[in-house]
Coordinates of C-alpha atoms and ligand atoms in Angstrom, one line a residue:
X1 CA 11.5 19.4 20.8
X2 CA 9.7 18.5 17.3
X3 CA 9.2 21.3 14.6
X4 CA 7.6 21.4 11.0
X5 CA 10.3 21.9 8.5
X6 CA 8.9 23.7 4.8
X7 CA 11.2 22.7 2.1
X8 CA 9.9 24.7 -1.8
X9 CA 10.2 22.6 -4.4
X10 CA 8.8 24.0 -7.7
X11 CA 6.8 26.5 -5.5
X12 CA 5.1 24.5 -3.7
X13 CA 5.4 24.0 0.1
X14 CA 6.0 20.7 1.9
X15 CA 6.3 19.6 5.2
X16 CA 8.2 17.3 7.3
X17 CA 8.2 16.9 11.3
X18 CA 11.1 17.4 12.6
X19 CA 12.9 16.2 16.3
X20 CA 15.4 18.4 17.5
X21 CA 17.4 16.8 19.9
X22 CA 21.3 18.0 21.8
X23 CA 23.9 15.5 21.7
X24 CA 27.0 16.6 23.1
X25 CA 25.8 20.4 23.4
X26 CA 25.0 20.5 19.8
X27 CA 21.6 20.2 18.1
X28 CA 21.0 17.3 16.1
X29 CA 18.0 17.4 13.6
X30 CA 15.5 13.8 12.8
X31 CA 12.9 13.7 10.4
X32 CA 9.8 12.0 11.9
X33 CA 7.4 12.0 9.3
X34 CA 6.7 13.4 5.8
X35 CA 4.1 15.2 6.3
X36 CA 3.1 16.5 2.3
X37 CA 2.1 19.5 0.5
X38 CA 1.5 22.4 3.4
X39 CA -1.8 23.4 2.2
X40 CA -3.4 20.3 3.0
X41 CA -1.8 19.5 6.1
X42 CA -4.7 18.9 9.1
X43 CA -3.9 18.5 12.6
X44 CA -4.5 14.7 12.6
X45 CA -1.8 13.9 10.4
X46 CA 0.6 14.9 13.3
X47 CA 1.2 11.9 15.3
X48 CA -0.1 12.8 19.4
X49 CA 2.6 12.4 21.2
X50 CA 3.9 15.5 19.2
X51 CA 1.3 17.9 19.0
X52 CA 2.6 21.0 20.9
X53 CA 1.4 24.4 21.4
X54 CA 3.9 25.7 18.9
X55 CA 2.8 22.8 16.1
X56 CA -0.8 23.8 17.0
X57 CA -0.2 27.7 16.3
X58 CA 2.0 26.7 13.2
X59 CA -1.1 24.3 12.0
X60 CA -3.5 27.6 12.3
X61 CA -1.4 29.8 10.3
X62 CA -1.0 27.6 7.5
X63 CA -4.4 26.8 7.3
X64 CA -6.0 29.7 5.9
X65 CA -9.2 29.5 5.0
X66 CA -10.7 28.6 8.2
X67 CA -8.5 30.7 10.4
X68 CA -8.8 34.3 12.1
X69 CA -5.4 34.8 13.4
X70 CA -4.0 33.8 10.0
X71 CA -6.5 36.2 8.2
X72 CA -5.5 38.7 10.8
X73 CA -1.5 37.5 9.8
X74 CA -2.2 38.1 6.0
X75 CA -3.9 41.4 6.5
X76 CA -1.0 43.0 8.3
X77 CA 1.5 41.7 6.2
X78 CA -0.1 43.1 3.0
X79 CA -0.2 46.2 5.1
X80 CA 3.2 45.7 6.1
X81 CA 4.4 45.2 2.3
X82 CA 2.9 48.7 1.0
X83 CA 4.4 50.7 4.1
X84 CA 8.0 48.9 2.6
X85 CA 7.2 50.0 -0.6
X86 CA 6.6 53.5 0.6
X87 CA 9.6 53.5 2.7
X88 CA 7.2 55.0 5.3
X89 CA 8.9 54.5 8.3
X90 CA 6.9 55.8 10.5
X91 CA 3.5 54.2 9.8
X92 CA 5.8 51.1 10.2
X93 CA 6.8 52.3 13.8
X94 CA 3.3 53.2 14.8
X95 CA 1.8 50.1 13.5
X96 CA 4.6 47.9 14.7
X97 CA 3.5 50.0 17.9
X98 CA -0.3 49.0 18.1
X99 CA -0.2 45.5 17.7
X100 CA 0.0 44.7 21.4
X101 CA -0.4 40.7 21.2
X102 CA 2.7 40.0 19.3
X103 CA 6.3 40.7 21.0
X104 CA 9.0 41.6 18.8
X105 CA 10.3 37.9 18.1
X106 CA 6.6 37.1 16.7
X107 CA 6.4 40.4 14.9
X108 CA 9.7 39.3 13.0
X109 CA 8.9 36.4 12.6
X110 CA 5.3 36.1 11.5
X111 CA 5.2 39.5 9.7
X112 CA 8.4 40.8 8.3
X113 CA 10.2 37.9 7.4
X114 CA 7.6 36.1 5.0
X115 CA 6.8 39.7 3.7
X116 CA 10.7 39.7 2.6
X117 CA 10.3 35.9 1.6
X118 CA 6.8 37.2 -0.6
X119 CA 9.2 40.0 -2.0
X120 CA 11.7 37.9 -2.7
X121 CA 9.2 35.8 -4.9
X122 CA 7.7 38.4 -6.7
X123 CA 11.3 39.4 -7.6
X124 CA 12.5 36.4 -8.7
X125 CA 9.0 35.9 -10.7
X126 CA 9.7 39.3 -12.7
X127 CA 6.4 40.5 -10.3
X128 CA 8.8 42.9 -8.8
X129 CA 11.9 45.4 -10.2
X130 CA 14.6 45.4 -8.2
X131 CA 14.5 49.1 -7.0
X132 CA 11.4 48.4 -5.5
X133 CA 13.3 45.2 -3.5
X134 CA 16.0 47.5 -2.8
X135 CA 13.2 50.1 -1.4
X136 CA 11.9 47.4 0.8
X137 CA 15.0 46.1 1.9
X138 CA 16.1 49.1 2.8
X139 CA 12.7 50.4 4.6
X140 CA 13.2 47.0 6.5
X141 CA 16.2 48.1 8.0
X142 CA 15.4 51.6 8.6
X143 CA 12.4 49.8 10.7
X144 CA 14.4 48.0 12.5
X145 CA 16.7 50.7 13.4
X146 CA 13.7 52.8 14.7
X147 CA 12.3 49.5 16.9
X148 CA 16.1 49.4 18.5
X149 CA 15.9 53.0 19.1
X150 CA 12.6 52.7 21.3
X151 CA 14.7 50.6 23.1
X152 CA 17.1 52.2 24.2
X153 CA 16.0 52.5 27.5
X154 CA 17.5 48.9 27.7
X155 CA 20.6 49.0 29.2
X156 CA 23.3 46.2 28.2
X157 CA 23.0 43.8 31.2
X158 CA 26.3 42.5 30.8
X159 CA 24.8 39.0 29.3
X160 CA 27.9 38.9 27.0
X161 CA 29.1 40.1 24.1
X162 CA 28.0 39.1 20.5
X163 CA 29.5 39.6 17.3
X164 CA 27.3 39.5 14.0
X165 CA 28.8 39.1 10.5
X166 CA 27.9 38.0 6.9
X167 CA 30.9 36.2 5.2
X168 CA 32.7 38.0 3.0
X169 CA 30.9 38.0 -0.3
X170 CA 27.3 38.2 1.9
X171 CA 25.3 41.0 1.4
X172 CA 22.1 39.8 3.1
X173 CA 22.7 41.0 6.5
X174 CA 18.4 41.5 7.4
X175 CA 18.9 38.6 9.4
X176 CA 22.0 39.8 11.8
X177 CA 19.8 43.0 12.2
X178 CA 17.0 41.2 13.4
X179 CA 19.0 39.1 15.8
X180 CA 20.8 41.9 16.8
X181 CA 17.8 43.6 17.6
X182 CA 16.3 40.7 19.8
X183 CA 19.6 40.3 21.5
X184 CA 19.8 43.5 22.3
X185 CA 16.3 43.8 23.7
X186 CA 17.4 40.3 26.2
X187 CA 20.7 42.5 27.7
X188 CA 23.3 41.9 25.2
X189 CA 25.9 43.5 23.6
X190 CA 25.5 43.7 20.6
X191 CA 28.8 44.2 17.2
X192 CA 27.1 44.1 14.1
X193 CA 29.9 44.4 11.3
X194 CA 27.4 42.8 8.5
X195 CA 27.0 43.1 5.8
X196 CA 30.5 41.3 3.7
X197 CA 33.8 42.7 4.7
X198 CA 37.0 40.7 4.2
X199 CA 37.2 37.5 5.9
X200 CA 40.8 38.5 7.5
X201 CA 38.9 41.8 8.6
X202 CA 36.4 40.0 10.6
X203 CA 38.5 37.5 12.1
X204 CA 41.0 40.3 13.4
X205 CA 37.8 42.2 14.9
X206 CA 36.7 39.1 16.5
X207 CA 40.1 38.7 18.2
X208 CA 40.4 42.0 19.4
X209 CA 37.0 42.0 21.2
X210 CA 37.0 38.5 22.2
X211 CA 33.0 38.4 22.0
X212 CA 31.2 35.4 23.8
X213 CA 29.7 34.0 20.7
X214 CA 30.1 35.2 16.9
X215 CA 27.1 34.8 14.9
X216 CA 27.2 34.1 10.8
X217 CA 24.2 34.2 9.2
X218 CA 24.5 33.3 5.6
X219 CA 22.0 33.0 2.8
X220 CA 23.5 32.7 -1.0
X221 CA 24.6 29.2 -1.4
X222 CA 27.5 30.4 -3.5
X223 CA 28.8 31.9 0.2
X224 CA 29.7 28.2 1.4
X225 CA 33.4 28.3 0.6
X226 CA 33.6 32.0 1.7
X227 CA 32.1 30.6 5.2
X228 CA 34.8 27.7 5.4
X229 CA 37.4 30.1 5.2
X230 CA 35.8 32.6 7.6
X231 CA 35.8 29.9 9.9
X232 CA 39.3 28.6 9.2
X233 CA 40.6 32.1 9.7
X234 CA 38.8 32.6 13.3
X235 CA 40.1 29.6 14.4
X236 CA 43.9 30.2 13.5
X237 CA 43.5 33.4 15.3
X238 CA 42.1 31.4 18.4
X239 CA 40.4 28.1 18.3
X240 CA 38.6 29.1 21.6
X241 CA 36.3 31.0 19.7
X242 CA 32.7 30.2 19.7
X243 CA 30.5 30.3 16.7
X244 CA 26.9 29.9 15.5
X245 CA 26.7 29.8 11.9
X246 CA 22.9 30.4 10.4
X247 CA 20.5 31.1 8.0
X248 CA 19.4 29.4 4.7
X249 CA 22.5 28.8 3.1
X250 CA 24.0 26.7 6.2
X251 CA 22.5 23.3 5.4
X252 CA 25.3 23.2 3.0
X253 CA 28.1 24.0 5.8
X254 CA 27.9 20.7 7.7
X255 CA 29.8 18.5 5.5
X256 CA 32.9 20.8 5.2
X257 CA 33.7 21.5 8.3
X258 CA 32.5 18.2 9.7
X259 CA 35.8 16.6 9.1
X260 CA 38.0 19.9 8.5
X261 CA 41.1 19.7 11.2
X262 CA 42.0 23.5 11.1
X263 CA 38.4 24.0 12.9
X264 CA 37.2 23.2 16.6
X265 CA 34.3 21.4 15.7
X266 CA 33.4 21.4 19.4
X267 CA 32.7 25.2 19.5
X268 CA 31.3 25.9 16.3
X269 CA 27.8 25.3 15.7
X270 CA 26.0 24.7 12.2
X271 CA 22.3 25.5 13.1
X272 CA 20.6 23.9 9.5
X273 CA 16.6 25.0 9.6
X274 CA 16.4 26.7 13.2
X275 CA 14.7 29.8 13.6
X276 CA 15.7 32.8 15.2
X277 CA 13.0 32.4 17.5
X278 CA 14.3 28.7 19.0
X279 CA 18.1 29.9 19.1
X280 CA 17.0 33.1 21.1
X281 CA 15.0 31.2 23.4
X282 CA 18.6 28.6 23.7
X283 CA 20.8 30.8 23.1
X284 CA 22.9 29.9 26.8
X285 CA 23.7 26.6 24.9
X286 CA 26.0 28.5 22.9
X287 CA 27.8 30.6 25.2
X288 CA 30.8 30.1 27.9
X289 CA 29.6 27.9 30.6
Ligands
B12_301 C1 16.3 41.7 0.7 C2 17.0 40.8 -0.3 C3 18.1 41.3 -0.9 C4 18.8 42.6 -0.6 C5 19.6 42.4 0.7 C6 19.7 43.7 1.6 C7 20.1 43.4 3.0 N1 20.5 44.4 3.6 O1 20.1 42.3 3.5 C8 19.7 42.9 -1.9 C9 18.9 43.7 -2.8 C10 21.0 43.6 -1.6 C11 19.8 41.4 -2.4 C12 20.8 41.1 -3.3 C13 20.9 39.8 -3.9 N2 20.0 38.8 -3.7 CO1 18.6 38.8 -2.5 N3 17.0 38.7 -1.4 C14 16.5 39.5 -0.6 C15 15.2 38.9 0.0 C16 14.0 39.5 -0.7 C17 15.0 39.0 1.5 C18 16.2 38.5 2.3 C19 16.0 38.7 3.8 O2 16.4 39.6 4.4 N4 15.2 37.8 4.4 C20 15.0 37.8 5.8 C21 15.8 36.8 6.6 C22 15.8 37.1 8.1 O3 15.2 35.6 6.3 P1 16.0 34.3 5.8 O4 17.2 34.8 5.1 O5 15.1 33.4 5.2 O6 16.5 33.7 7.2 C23 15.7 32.8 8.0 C24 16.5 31.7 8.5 O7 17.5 31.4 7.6 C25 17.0 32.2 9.8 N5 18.3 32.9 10.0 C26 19.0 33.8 9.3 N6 20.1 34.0 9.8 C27 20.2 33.3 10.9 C28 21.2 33.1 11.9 C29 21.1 32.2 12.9 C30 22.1 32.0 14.0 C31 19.9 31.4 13.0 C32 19.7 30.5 14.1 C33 18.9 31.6 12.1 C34 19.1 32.5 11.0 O8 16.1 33.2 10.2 C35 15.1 33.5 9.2 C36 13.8 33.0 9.6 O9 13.7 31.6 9.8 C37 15.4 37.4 -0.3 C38 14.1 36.6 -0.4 C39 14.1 35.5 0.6 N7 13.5 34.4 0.3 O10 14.6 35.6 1.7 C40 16.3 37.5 -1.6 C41 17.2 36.3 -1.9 C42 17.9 35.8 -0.6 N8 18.2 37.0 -2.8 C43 18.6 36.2 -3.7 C44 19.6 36.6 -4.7 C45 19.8 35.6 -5.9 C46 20.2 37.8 -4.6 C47 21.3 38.3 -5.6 C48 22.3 37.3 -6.1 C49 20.6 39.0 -6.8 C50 21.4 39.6 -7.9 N9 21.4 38.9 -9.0 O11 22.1 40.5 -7.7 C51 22.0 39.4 -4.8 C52 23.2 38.9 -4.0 C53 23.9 40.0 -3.2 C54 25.0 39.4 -2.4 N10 26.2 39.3 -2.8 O12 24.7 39.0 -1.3 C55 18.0 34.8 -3.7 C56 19.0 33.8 -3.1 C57 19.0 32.4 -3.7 C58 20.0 31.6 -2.9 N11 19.6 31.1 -1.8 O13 21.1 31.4 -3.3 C59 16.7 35.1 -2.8 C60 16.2 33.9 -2.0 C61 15.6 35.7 -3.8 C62 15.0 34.6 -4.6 N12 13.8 34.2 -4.4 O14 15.6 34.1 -5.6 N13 18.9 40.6 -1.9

């Protein structure tokens, strides 16, 4: 499977092609080709053999100017970003509601996410005060909430049990809600104990469920040590244990546990740049045979 990866340097946007291939049950990432800045990338810059459906789509939402569906993306999402800032939950319900040609991964993916990632800019650019981030933050996860709660018709299908935590330290827990929601939509049972609690804390809740797979999604890259240890204490509990560790913060992760002997490398997977919407889709991978 090949992907386009976006790395931001200096605020600008630049793209590499990226093969994603398993070796030994775990995903192992190779750049392709450097592809440049984002805003000029065209579809014949992509060599043939990997032009999917997916890299098709991505090259029609990047490309704005001559695009409907990304016009129609932009549109919503400024939309989107005013219901956040009036913590108006129910417009966001109802208009989460009538958009019938996106499921809920899409609408995650392609709507809220880069309107936090746009709120998160503004922020950091003085453009935004932080009440107003904390508004939309927390009008994100009401949102959320009220999607799960049209749900719950859904009954757990007994798929297997998940556990979702932030390391200690980790207050960004948007992420677990949104896998949490997916998951729970696909049959499984969800424990979200995100946001930060104490590493010991989680590892002792992990061992008295005994989940399938424990998720970590991480974001600050000042988390890394807290996510070693988080790992560390899991596995002294019971080295069994399976975990996915995600998010933006994980590229950093690799290296340290690579070569660290108190972990099972063998059932603990870093996931560096893969979206929510490829580990849903392989999520099994993870799991107990
Ligand atoms: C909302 C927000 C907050 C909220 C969080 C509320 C909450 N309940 O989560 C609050 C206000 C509390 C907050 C606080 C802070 N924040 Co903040 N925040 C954000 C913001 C705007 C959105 C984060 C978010 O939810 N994104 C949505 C998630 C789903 O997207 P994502 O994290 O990019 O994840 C993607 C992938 O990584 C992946 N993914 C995530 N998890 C997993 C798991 C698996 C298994 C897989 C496969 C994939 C995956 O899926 C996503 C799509 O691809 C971001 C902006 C941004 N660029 O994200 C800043 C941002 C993350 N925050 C930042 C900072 C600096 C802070 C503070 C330090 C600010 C401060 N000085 O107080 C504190 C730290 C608090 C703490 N100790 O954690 C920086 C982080 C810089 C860094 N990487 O180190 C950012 C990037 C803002 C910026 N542009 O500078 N923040």
């Amino acid at each position: 499977m090949v992907y386009i990866r976006i790395k931001r340097i200096k605020n600008h946007d630049y793209a590499y092609l990226v093969k994603n291939t398993w070796i030994n049950k775990k995903p192992k990432q190779t750049i392709v080709k450097y592809l440049g800045n984002v805003s000029r990338l065209k579809i014949e810059d992509i060599p043939e053999e990997y032009i999917t459906d997916q890299i098709r789509t991505f090259l029609q939402r990047v490309n704005r100017n001559t695009n409907e569906p990304e016009i129609y993306d932009i549109k919503l999402q400024d939309n989107i970003f005013n219901l956040l800032k009036d913590h108006d939950i129910s417009k966001l319900t109802k208009l989460y509601q009538s958009i019938g040609d996106l499921d809920l991964v899409d609408f995650y993916e392609r709507m809220i996410i880069p309107v936090l990632h746009k709120i998160g800019d503004l922020w950091e650019n003085g453009k935004l005060d932080v009440a107003t981030e904390h508004v939309c933050s927390n009008a994100t996860s009401n949102l959320i909430s009220s999607i799960n709660l049209d749900k719950t018709y859904i009954q757990s299908k007994n798929k297997g049990k998940i556990v979702l935590c932030t390391p200690e330290g980790e207050l960004h827990n948007i992420g677990c809600e949104i896998l949490g929601s997916l998951l729970m939509e696909r049959g499984y049972k969800i424990f979200d104990i995100s946001p930060s609690m104490p590493n010991q804390s989680i590892a002792e809740y992990i061992h008295e469920i005994k989940p399938d797979l424990t998720i970590i999604s991480f974001t600050l890259k000042e988390c890394v040590n807290s996510v070693v240890r988080l790992i560390n204490e899991i596995n002294q509990k019971d080295k069994n244990f399976r975990i996915v560790v995600g998010g933006t913060g994980s590229s950093l992760l690799k290296n340290k546990i690579t070569n660290n002997r108190n972990i099972n490398n063998r059932y603990t997977f870093v996931l560096e740049d893969v979206t929510i919407r490829y580990f849903i889709k392989n999520i099994k991978k993870f799991l107990k045979d």
